[in-house]
Tab-separated table of C-alpha atoms (C1' of nucleotides) in Angstrom:
chain	number	residue	atom	x	y	z
A	295	MET	CA	-0.495	0.528	28.125
A	296	PRO	CA	-2.945	0.586	25.210
A	297	ALA	CA	-1.567	3.968	24.243
A	298	LYS	CA	1.969	2.622	24.392
A	299	LEU	CA	0.991	-0.313	22.222
A	300	ALA	CA	-0.656	1.999	19.721
A	301	ALA	CA	2.459	4.150	19.624
A	302	SER	CA	4.663	1.105	19.131
A	303	ALA	CA	2.381	-0.157	16.397
A	304	PHE	CA	2.523	3.202	14.687
A	305	ALA	CA	6.302	3.347	14.855
A	306	LEU	CA	6.768	-0.113	13.401
A	307	PHE	CA	4.015	0.156	10.810
A	308	ALA	CA	5.558	3.417	9.652
A	309	GLU	CA	8.769	1.596	9.058
A	310	LYS	CA	7.707	-1.684	7.528
A	311	GLY	CA	4.028	-1.406	6.666
A	312	PHE	CA	1.039	-3.195	8.172
A	313	ASP	CA	1.895	-6.606	6.769
A	314	GLY	CA	5.568	-6.279	7.442
A	315	VAL	CA	5.214	-6.253	11.211
A	316	ASN	CA	3.924	-9.079	13.377
A	317	LEU	CA	2.279	-8.755	16.737
A	318	ASP	CA	5.233	-10.187	18.662
A	319	GLN	CA	7.369	-7.332	17.340
A	320	ILE	CA	4.864	-4.698	18.367
A	321	ALA	CA	4.448	-6.196	21.818
A	322	ALA	CA	8.208	-6.416	22.297
A	323	HIS	CA	8.608	-2.804	21.188
A	324	ALA	CA	6.119	-1.822	23.896
A	325	GLY	CA	7.956	-3.967	26.444
A	326	VAL	CA	5.359	-6.715	26.848
A	327	THR	CA	4.418	-9.948	25.121
A	328	LYS	CA	1.692	-10.797	22.652
A	329	GLY	CA	-0.604	-12.169	25.350
A	330	SER	CA	-0.662	-8.808	27.025
A	331	LEU	CA	-1.282	-7.118	23.743
A	332	TYR	CA	-4.359	-9.286	23.291
A	333	TRP	CA	-5.633	-8.272	26.679
A	334	HIS	CA	-5.985	-4.719	25.345
A	335	PHE	CA	-6.832	-5.231	21.684
A	336	ASN	CA	-9.020	-7.880	20.135
A	337	SER	CA	-7.210	-8.149	16.838
A	338	LYS	CA	-4.440	-6.805	14.692
A	339	ARG	CA	-7.013	-4.808	12.790
A	340	GLU	CA	-8.077	-3.075	15.993
A	341	LEU	CA	-4.463	-2.243	16.647
A	342	ILE	CA	-4.081	-0.792	13.165
A	343	HIS	CA	-7.014	1.479	13.836
A	344	ALA	CA	-5.467	2.537	17.122
A	345	ALA	CA	-2.212	3.335	15.337
A	346	CYS	CA	-4.129	5.501	12.894
A	347	ALA	CA	-5.865	7.333	15.703
A	348	HIS	CA	-2.438	7.871	17.253
A	349	TYR	CA	-1.193	9.452	14.043
A	350	TYR	CA	-4.228	11.709	13.649
A	351	ARG	CA	-3.912	12.903	17.250
A	352	MET	CA	-0.213	13.543	16.834
A	353	TYR	CA	-0.823	15.710	13.776
A	354	GLN	CA	-3.572	17.645	15.512
A	355	ARG	CA	-1.381	18.205	18.540
A	356	ARG	CA	1.397	19.606	16.370
A	357	ILE	CA	-0.949	21.994	14.627
A	358	ASN	CA	-2.346	23.196	17.951
A	359	GLU	CA	1.151	23.804	19.277
A	360	ALA	CA	2.213	25.669	16.170
A	361	LEU	CA	-0.815	27.939	16.341
A	362	ALA	CA	-0.783	28.621	20.062
A	363	GLY	CA	-0.856	32.358	20.516
A	364	VAL	CA	-0.808	33.095	16.774
A	365	THR	CA	-3.680	35.314	15.731
A	366	ASP	CA	-2.616	36.781	12.397
A	367	PRO	CA	-4.531	34.935	9.679
A	368	ALA	CA	-1.646	34.747	7.262
A	369	ALA	CA	0.714	33.542	9.945
A	370	ARG	CA	-1.731	30.882	11.047
A	371	LEU	CA	-2.046	29.622	7.512
A	372	GLU	CA	1.690	29.596	6.981
A	373	HIS	CA	2.402	27.859	10.289
A	374	THR	CA	-0.188	25.211	9.511
A	375	LEU	CA	1.340	24.661	6.129
A	376	ARG	CA	4.840	24.382	7.543
A	377	VAL	CA	3.782	21.842	10.130
A	378	ALA	CA	1.973	19.854	7.476
A	379	VAL	CA	4.975	19.837	5.190
A	380	ARG	CA	7.288	18.893	8.033
A	381	THR	CA	4.989	16.185	9.366
A	382	CYS	CA	3.400	14.707	6.278
A	383	LEU	CA	6.036	15.247	3.610
A	384	MET	CA	9.472	15.499	5.178
A	385	ASP	CA	9.030	12.591	7.510
A	386	GLN	CA	9.528	9.365	5.563
A	387	ALA	CA	7.981	7.256	8.286
A	388	ASN	CA	4.782	9.251	8.151
A	389	ARG	CA	4.704	9.062	4.393
A	390	VAL	CA	4.995	5.297	4.548
A	391	PHE	CA	2.321	5.089	7.208
A	392	THR	CA	-0.228	7.082	5.275
A	393	MET	CA	0.476	5.080	2.148
A	394	GLU	CA	-0.334	1.959	4.114
A	395	ILE	CA	-3.596	3.540	5.209
A	396	PHE	CA	-4.547	4.268	1.619
A	397	THR	CA	-3.734	0.817	0.407
A	398	SER	CA	-5.590	-0.898	3.209
A	399	ALA	CA	-8.494	1.519	3.141
A	400	VAL	CA	-9.510	0.072	-0.216
A	401	HIS	CA	-10.678	-3.026	1.620
A	402	ASP	CA	-11.468	-1.667	5.069
A	403	ALA	CA	-14.432	0.674	5.271
A	404	GLU	CA	-13.707	1.726	8.813
A	405	LEU	CA	-10.153	2.665	8.001
A	406	ARG	CA	-11.476	4.594	5.056
A	407	ARG	CA	-13.974	6.458	7.189
A	408	GLY	CA	-11.295	7.314	9.705
A	409	TRP	CA	-9.033	8.763	7.052
A	410	GLN	CA	-11.830	10.630	5.353
A	411	GLN	CA	-12.899	12.163	8.611
A	412	PHE	CA	-9.347	13.251	9.294
A	413	TYR	CA	-8.851	14.522	5.767
A	414	ASP	CA	-12.123	16.458	5.770
A	415	SER	CA	-11.311	18.150	9.055
A	416	VAL	CA	-7.872	19.125	7.745
A	417	ARG	CA	-9.422	20.446	4.577
A	418	GLU	CA	-12.110	22.473	6.331
A	419	PHE	CA	-9.472	23.885	8.647
A	420	TYR	CA	-7.404	25.042	5.681
A	421	ILE	CA	-10.432	26.533	3.965
A	422	GLY	CA	-11.189	28.524	7.062
A	423	LEU	CA	-7.586	29.702	7.305
A	424	VAL	CA	-7.430	30.677	3.641
A	425	ARG	CA	-10.677	32.595	3.866
A	426	ALA	CA	-9.506	34.495	6.917
A	427	ALA	CA	-6.216	35.300	5.226
A	428	ALA	CA	-8.052	36.428	2.120
A	429	VAL	CA	-10.268	38.772	4.124
A	430	ALA	CA	-7.116	40.169	5.677
A	431	GLY	CA	-5.741	40.702	2.198
A	432	ALA	CA	-2.751	38.417	2.736
A	433	VAL	CA	-3.671	35.894	0.035
A	434	HIS	CA	-5.539	36.174	-3.212
A	435	VAL	CA	-7.681	33.300	-4.378
A	436	ALA	CA	-10.757	33.195	-6.560
A	437	ASP	CA	-12.122	30.179	-4.724
A	438	ALA	CA	-10.690	29.153	-1.369
A	439	GLU	CA	-12.125	25.679	-1.532
A	440	GLN	CA	-10.673	24.948	-4.945
A	441	ALA	CA	-7.286	26.322	-3.981
A	442	VAL	CA	-7.214	24.119	-0.887
A	443	ASN	CA	-8.250	21.076	-2.899
A	444	LEU	CA	-5.452	21.725	-5.368
A	445	MET	CA	-2.935	22.305	-2.608
A	446	LEU	CA	-3.890	19.107	-0.806
A	447	ALA	CA	-3.756	17.168	-4.063
A	448	ALA	CA	-0.321	18.577	-4.735
A	449	MET	CA	0.767	17.522	-1.264
A	450	GLU	CA	-0.462	13.995	-1.844
A	451	GLY	CA	1.259	13.953	-5.202
A	452	ILE	CA	4.516	15.074	-3.653
A	453	LYS	CA	4.138	12.414	-0.990
A	454	LEU	CA	3.769	9.745	-3.647
A	455	ARG	CA	6.650	11.069	-5.656
A	456	ALA	CA	8.844	11.097	-2.562
A	457	LEU	CA	8.288	7.401	-2.090
A	458	PHE	CA	10.456	6.684	-5.080
A	459	GLU	CA	12.419	9.919	-5.182
A	460	PRO	CA	13.108	10.640	-1.537
A	461	GLU	CA	15.436	13.519	-2.385
A	462	ILE	CA	12.488	15.741	-3.342
A	463	CYS	CA	11.565	15.778	0.346
A	464	SER	CA	15.047	16.296	1.680
A	465	PRO	CA	15.679	19.065	4.218
A	466	THR	CA	17.195	21.269	1.529
A	467	GLU	CA	13.937	21.083	-0.428
A	468	GLU	CA	11.599	21.902	2.431
A	469	GLU	CA	11.517	25.607	1.862
A	470	ARG	CA	10.918	25.129	-1.831
A	471	LEU	CA	8.007	22.845	-1.157
A	472	VAL	CA	6.491	25.286	1.301
A	473	GLU	CA	6.818	28.141	-1.182
A	474	GLY	CA	5.238	26.124	-3.957
A	475	LEU	CA	2.254	25.222	-1.798
A	476	LYS	CA	1.908	28.781	-0.569
A	477	GLU	CA	1.743	29.919	-4.144
A	478	ILE	CA	-1.171	27.583	-4.798
A	479	LEU	CA	-2.918	29.112	-1.803
A	480	GLY	CA	-2.521	32.579	-3.207
A	481	PHE	CA	0.309	33.946	-1.103
A	482	PRO	CA	2.239	36.656	-2.886
A	483	ALA	CA	5.558	35.631	-4.385
A	484	PRO	CA	8.357	35.678	-1.831
A	485	LYS	CA	10.397	38.855	-1.415
A	486	PRO	CA	14.158	38.720	-0.972
A	487	SER	CA	13.971	40.363	2.440
A	488	ARG	CA	10.819	38.701	3.750
A	489	ASN	CA	10.672	37.536	7.321
A	490	GLY	CA	11.497	33.842	7.717
B	158	MET	CA	1.511	-18.431	-21.140
B	159	PRO	CA	3.780	-16.158	-19.148
B	160	ALA	CA	1.949	-13.204	-20.650
B	161	LYS	CA	-1.371	-14.743	-19.686
B	162	LEU	CA	-0.147	-15.311	-16.160
B	163	ALA	CA	1.070	-11.722	-15.944
B	164	ALA	CA	-2.297	-10.485	-17.151
B	165	SER	CA	-4.119	-12.666	-14.628
B	166	ALA	CA	-1.834	-11.474	-11.890
B	167	PHE	CA	-2.467	-7.871	-12.858
B	168	ALA	CA	-6.232	-8.365	-12.900
B	169	LEU	CA	-6.325	-9.992	-9.477
B	170	PHE	CA	-3.753	-7.692	-7.859
B	171	ALA	CA	-5.757	-4.737	-9.131
B	172	GLU	CA	-8.739	-6.077	-7.290
B	173	LYS	CA	-7.329	-7.305	-4.005
B	174	GLY	CA	-3.760	-6.071	-3.761
B	175	PHE	CA	-0.494	-7.997	-3.830
B	176	ASP	CA	-0.961	-9.656	-0.450
B	177	GLY	CA	-4.624	-10.325	-0.977
B	178	VAL	CA	-4.099	-12.787	-3.809
B	179	ASN	CA	-2.353	-16.145	-3.579
B	180	LEU	CA	-0.597	-17.962	-6.384
B	181	ASP	CA	-3.246	-20.671	-6.680
B	182	GLN	CA	-5.784	-17.972	-7.510
B	183	ILE	CA	-3.601	-16.424	-10.168
B	184	ALA	CA	-2.826	-19.774	-11.735
B	185	ALA	CA	-6.503	-20.747	-11.755
B	186	HIS	CA	-7.407	-17.408	-13.327
B	187	ALA	CA	-4.942	-18.201	-16.115
B	188	GLY	CA	-6.370	-21.708	-16.475
B	189	VAL	CA	-3.402	-23.645	-15.067
B	190	THR	CA	-2.151	-24.741	-11.677
B	191	LYS	CA	0.514	-23.348	-9.426
B	192	GLY	CA	3.113	-25.866	-10.656
B	193	SER	CA	2.803	-24.511	-14.132
B	194	LEU	CA	3.039	-20.985	-12.846
B	195	TYR	CA	6.340	-21.891	-11.200
B	196	TRP	CA	7.643	-23.242	-14.463
B	197	HIS	CA	7.466	-19.712	-15.860
B	198	PHE	CA	8.200	-17.537	-12.844
B	199	ASN	CA	10.659	-18.160	-10.046
B	200	SER	CA	8.722	-16.367	-7.347
B	201	LYS	CA	5.689	-14.312	-6.514
B	202	ARG	CA	7.903	-11.261	-6.577
B	203	GLU	CA	8.884	-11.990	-10.144
B	204	LEU	CA	5.220	-12.297	-11.003
B	205	ILE	CA	4.484	-8.944	-9.386
B	206	HIS	CA	7.146	-7.360	-11.552
B	207	ALA	CA	5.642	-9.004	-14.619
B	208	ALA	CA	2.222	-7.635	-13.689
B	209	CYS	CA	3.733	-4.154	-13.406
B	210	ALA	CA	5.367	-4.490	-16.807
B	211	HIS	CA	1.984	-5.578	-18.146
B	212	TYR	CA	0.382	-2.417	-16.784
B	213	TYR	CA	3.088	-0.111	-18.138
B	214	ARG	CA	2.832	-1.698	-21.573
B	215	MET	CA	-0.963	-1.415	-21.547
B	216	TYR	CA	-0.755	2.271	-20.741
B	217	GLN	CA	1.797	2.868	-23.482
B	218	ARG	CA	-0.289	0.964	-26.013
B	219	ARG	CA	-3.307	3.093	-25.200
B	220	ILE	CA	-1.362	6.308	-25.630
B	221	ASN	CA	0.021	5.118	-28.936
B	222	GLU	CA	-3.447	4.226	-30.180
B	223	ALA	CA	-4.892	7.560	-29.095
B	224	LEU	CA	-2.149	9.477	-30.880
B	225	ALA	CA	-2.098	7.448	-34.076
B	226	GLY	CA	-2.487	9.897	-36.945
B	227	VAL	CA	-2.763	12.938	-34.663
B	228	THR	CA	-0.262	15.609	-35.544
B	229	ASP	CA	-1.659	18.804	-34.055
B	230	PRO	CA	0.377	19.513	-30.862
B	231	ALA	CA	-2.604	20.670	-28.802
B	232	ALA	CA	-4.660	17.677	-29.864
B	233	ARG	CA	-1.848	15.311	-29.023
B	234	LEU	CA	-1.552	16.808	-25.560
B	235	GLU	CA	-5.282	16.688	-24.967
B	236	HIS	CA	-5.602	13.113	-26.204
B	237	THR	CA	-2.741	12.017	-23.997
B	238	LEU	CA	-4.367	13.696	-21.031
B	239	ARG	CA	-7.738	12.102	-21.733
B	240	VAL	CA	-6.257	8.649	-21.987
B	241	ALA	CA	-4.335	9.192	-18.787
B	242	VAL	CA	-7.421	10.354	-16.930
B	243	ARG	CA	-9.475	7.470	-18.299
B	244	THR	CA	-6.794	4.877	-17.574
B	245	CYS	CA	-5.184	6.065	-14.364
B	246	LEU	CA	-7.998	7.945	-12.613
B	247	MET	CA	-11.357	6.639	-13.792
B	248	ASP	CA	-10.440	2.995	-13.574
B	249	GLN	CA	-10.631	1.886	-9.956
B	250	ALA	CA	-8.703	-1.287	-10.619
B	251	ASN	CA	-5.788	0.654	-12.012
B	252	ARG	CA	-5.866	3.057	-9.091
B	253	VAL	CA	-5.681	0.158	-6.676
B	254	PHE	CA	-2.889	-1.464	-8.622
B	255	THR	CA	-0.697	1.620	-8.662
B	256	MET	CA	-1.288	2.148	-4.963
B	257	GLU	CA	-0.001	-1.344	-4.372
B	258	ILE	CA	3.093	-0.509	-6.381
B	259	PHE	CA	3.771	2.561	-4.264
B	260	THR	CA	3.336	0.745	-1.010
B	261	SER	CA	5.532	-2.146	-2.038
B	262	ALA	CA	8.094	0.033	-3.750
B	263	VAL	CA	9.118	1.369	-0.353
B	264	HIS	CA	10.758	-1.969	0.322
B	265	ASP	CA	11.535	-3.220	-3.168
B	266	ALA	CA	14.185	-1.263	-5.034
B	267	GLU	CA	13.522	-2.971	-8.329
B	268	LEU	CA	9.835	-2.197	-8.174
B	269	ARG	CA	10.765	1.366	-7.345
B	270	ARG	CA	13.110	1.604	-10.303
B	271	GLY	CA	10.464	0.190	-12.626
B	272	TRP	CA	7.904	2.717	-11.510
B	273	GLN	CA	10.361	5.598	-11.658
B	274	GLN	CA	11.405	4.663	-15.135
B	275	PHE	CA	7.768	4.556	-16.210
B	276	TYR	CA	6.959	7.822	-14.437
B	277	ASP	CA	9.946	9.620	-15.893
B	278	SER	CA	9.101	8.544	-19.413
B	279	VAL	CA	5.510	9.704	-18.930
B	280	ARG	CA	6.734	12.998	-17.574
B	281	GLU	CA	9.230	13.615	-20.365
B	282	PHE	CA	6.554	12.763	-22.883
B	283	TYR	CA	4.232	15.360	-21.380
B	284	ILE	CA	6.955	17.981	-21.257
B	285	GLY	CA	7.612	17.392	-24.931
B	286	LEU	CA	3.920	17.685	-25.729
B	287	VAL	CA	3.452	20.839	-23.663
B	288	ARG	CA	6.451	22.489	-25.269
B	289	ALA	CA	5.212	21.661	-28.759
B	290	ALA	CA	1.769	22.988	-27.915
B	291	ALA	CA	3.305	26.130	-26.447
B	292	VAL	CA	5.334	26.759	-29.595
B	293	ALA	CA	2.108	26.330	-31.555
B	294	GLY	CA	0.493	28.913	-29.294
B	295	ALA	CA	-2.162	26.525	-27.995
B	296	VAL	CA	-1.076	26.602	-24.338
B	297	HIS	CA	0.586	29.231	-22.228
B	298	VAL	CA	3.023	28.184	-19.531
B	299	ALA	CA	5.970	29.942	-18.002
B	300	ASP	CA	7.780	26.667	-17.394
B	301	ALA	CA	6.637	23.491	-19.115
B	302	GLU	CA	8.491	21.245	-16.714
B	303	GLN	CA	6.964	22.820	-13.644
B	304	ALA	CA	3.497	22.762	-15.108
B	305	VAL	CA	3.840	19.091	-15.914
B	306	ASN	CA	5.150	18.325	-12.430
B	307	LEU	CA	2.188	20.091	-10.902
B	308	MET	CA	-0.262	18.374	-13.207
B	309	LEU	CA	1.166	14.950	-12.440
B	310	ALA	CA	1.125	15.691	-8.716
B	311	ALA	CA	-2.494	16.747	-9.001
B	312	MET	CA	-3.291	13.532	-10.800
B	313	GLU	CA	-1.658	11.497	-8.068
B	314	GLY	CA	-3.512	13.507	-5.476
B	315	ILE	CA	-6.802	12.891	-7.217
B	316	LYS	CA	-5.981	9.194	-7.408
B	317	LEU	CA	-5.403	9.082	-3.677
B	318	ARG	CA	-8.536	11.046	-2.934
B	319	ALA	CA	-10.566	8.732	-5.134
B	320	LEU	CA	-9.541	5.788	-3.022
B	321	PHE	CA	-11.779	7.002	-0.231
B	322	GLU	CA	-14.104	9.220	-2.245
B	323	PRO	CA	-14.692	7.187	-5.400
B	324	GLU	CA	-17.377	9.572	-6.594
B	325	ILE	CA	-14.778	12.186	-7.529
B	326	CYS	CA	-13.676	9.850	-10.304
B	327	SER	CA	-17.133	8.885	-11.478
B	328	PRO	CA	-17.980	9.111	-15.193
B	329	THR	CA	-19.888	12.337	-14.606
B	330	GLU	CA	-16.740	13.932	-13.202
B	331	GLU	CA	-14.393	12.902	-15.962
B	332	GLU	CA	-14.795	16.009	-18.058
B	333	ARG	CA	-14.301	18.236	-15.039
B	334	LEU	CA	-11.104	16.460	-14.124
B	335	VAL	CA	-9.793	16.769	-17.654
B	336	GLU	CA	-10.588	20.477	-17.735
B	337	GLY	CA	-8.892	21.084	-14.404
B	338	LEU	CA	-5.737	19.342	-15.525
B	339	LYS	CA	-5.773	21.135	-18.857
B	340	GLU	CA	-5.910	24.399	-16.989
B	341	ILE	CA	-2.757	23.504	-15.063
B	342	LEU	CA	-1.069	22.809	-18.380
B	343	GLY	CA	-1.954	26.230	-19.677
B	344	PHE	CA	-4.817	25.466	-21.995
B	345	PRO	CA	-7.147	28.420	-22.437
B	346	ALA	CA	-10.400	28.253	-20.474
B	347	PRO	CA	-13.049	26.196	-22.248
B	348	LYS	CA	-15.417	27.978	-24.597
B	349	PRO	CA	-19.127	27.084	-24.622
B	350	SER	CA	-18.978	25.943	-28.213
B	351	ARG	CA	-15.592	24.267	-28.198
B	352	ASN	CA	-15.113	21.038	-30.031
B	353	GLY	CA	-15.393	17.917	-27.825
C	23	DG	C1'	-2.530	-14.189	54.767
C	24	DC	C1'	-6.150	-14.760	51.489
C	25	DG	C1'	-9.094	-13.783	47.659
C	26	DC	C1'	-10.010	-11.264	43.688
C	27	DC	C1'	-9.023	-9.072	39.590
C	28	DA	C1'	-6.333	-6.991	35.983
C	29	DA	C1'	-2.528	-7.505	33.400
C	30	DA	C1'	1.059	-10.123	31.692
C	31	DA	C1'	3.722	-14.327	30.209
C	32	DT	C1'	4.047	-18.741	28.055
C	33	DA	C1'	2.672	-22.472	25.329
C	34	DC	C1'	-0.031	-23.935	21.870
C	35	DC	C1'	-3.141	-24.120	17.642
C	36	DG	C1'	-4.719	-24.063	12.952
C	37	DA	C1'	-4.775	-21.804	8.694
C	38	DT	C1'	-2.348	-19.878	5.113
C	39	DC	C1'	0.821	-19.615	1.510
C	40	DG	C1'	5.163	-19.319	-1.014
C	41	DG	C1'	7.942	-22.624	-2.586
C	42	DT	C1'	9.722	-27.630	-3.798
C	43	DA	C1'	9.697	-32.425	-5.406
C	44	DT	C1'	7.916	-35.661	-8.376
C	45	DG	C1'	5.367	-37.702	-11.973
C	46	DG	C1'	2.727	-37.351	-16.376
C	47	DC	C1'	1.880	-36.019	-21.098
C	48	DG	C1'	2.647	-34.282	-25.667
C	49	DT	C1'	5.836	-32.924	-29.161
C	50	DT	C1'	9.995	-33.155	-31.652
C	51	DG	C1'	14.250	-35.001	-33.323
C	52	DT	C1'	17.161	-38.909	-34.259
D	15	DA	C1'	10.892	-46.766	-30.893
D	16	DC	C1'	13.253	-44.045	-27.853
D	17	DA	C1'	15.139	-39.998	-25.614
D	18	DA	C1'	14.901	-35.315	-24.495
D	19	DC	C1'	12.522	-31.393	-23.405
D	20	DG	C1'	8.862	-28.149	-22.297
D	21	DC	C1'	4.919	-27.616	-19.897
D	22	DC	C1'	1.737	-28.943	-16.664
D	23	DA	C1'	-0.572	-31.171	-12.484
D	24	DT	C1'	-0.459	-33.014	-7.954
D	25	DA	C1'	1.221	-33.739	-3.504
D	26	DC	C1'	3.942	-32.172	-0.112
D	27	DC	C1'	6.834	-29.045	2.979
D	28	DG	C1'	8.154	-25.651	6.318
D	29	DA	C1'	7.699	-21.133	7.963
D	30	DT	C1'	4.864	-17.660	9.441
D	31	DC	C1'	1.513	-15.469	12.083
D	32	DG	C1'	-2.956	-14.119	13.961
D	33	DG	C1'	-5.325	-15.799	17.496
D	34	DT	C1'	-6.520	-18.879	21.827
D	35	DA	C1'	-5.951	-21.355	26.198
D	36	DT	C1'	-3.764	-21.571	30.382
D	37	DT	C1'	-0.800	-20.204	33.958
D	38	DT	C1'	1.615	-16.666	36.493
D	39	DT	C1'	2.286	-12.272	38.664
D	40	DG	C1'	1.341	-8.030	41.016
D	41	DG	C1'	-1.636	-4.900	43.377
D	42	DC	C1'	-5.335	-4.039	46.385
D	43	DG	C1'	-8.826	-4.639	49.904
D	44	DC	C1'	-10.292	-7.082	53.804
DNA sequence: GCGCCAAAATACCGATCGGTATGGCGTTGT
DNA sequence: ACAACGCCATACCGATCGGTATTTTGGCGC
């Protein structure tokens, strides 16, 4: 049940923000009432943290699935990037959710730590992927760390931009976004006949 | 008085967010009471919009001051960039305030329009500056618009990152940030003896 | 069947806060 | 002197919502 509540919280927070959802709504979404919710969580804040953990796990699960059985460094990097774009940029709900994390993290040190931990692990993962791809000669970067930092910043910037210009993250733009981010990571320019 | 209330609202929102400040606090900060505040503004929402307008005007005033009497295209671009970094990245209060705009804009079309209008004018201004500097041979970009988009995305990404890693926007990092953004805009790499 | 415990439901509480109603004061115009 | 108006202060209102207290329910073991 706590996992179901966390999932419900995530779903509703991603739609209306942390302050836009009350606990009765979350409980109802999970099929129980607020009293039951309080049996499992001590406060709304605790539930927010659980919703964040839910999101981080979901992202990690997607990456693991995308990389299962993939050994080629360049392919691993590209798959990771595609999942990230699909999950973090194309999905409006997830964009809204992470924006709520940022805004609330200003005043909540634990939330901030949680995000930073997540962000750092994502970043280190990318750095490792880029380095492996560079050794394999698939990408060319002077400094893997800097390229990853720039790529992640660009992703965050796109996310922000999409909040008021949702069309830049429409399905028809996905491939363009992926290509732009790949370029930052040092992938060679796309060829007309390259493998999708 | 309405301007004073808007300024007070901006100052407090930039510290605690839109939902973290009540109208009594804003009124007190402006030296009046809530009744007087309601004489001038119909609702908290209207006050939020006034605070946003205050911020946009402040930014524009700073740019105008920085560019007064500057005619060299490269200098104009660099000055604009420095003011933007100082105002939008180095100033924690302003970072917090703009994050609040983004989060609220998801559910407030007018707020969204206001921000988009501001963002578009900033963007067009940069494109104009980059093109002028390119004609003057001071920067080298294949596509001014794309370079500006990337630079602005990077700025937004840095802003987000700074929310949980404030040290990346510390005074000692300012020059590094400026140089990184200049590089995106096609400025030549810094020389050891270049003019500050 | 009874007791225990976990989980859930229901009713309630107090604080908060945006918003409203009303009265007061100072200034200006007639 | 009086009326009108702008601006302001104070008191009040109702809705909301996180959180608490109490009761109920279901499952399990004996």
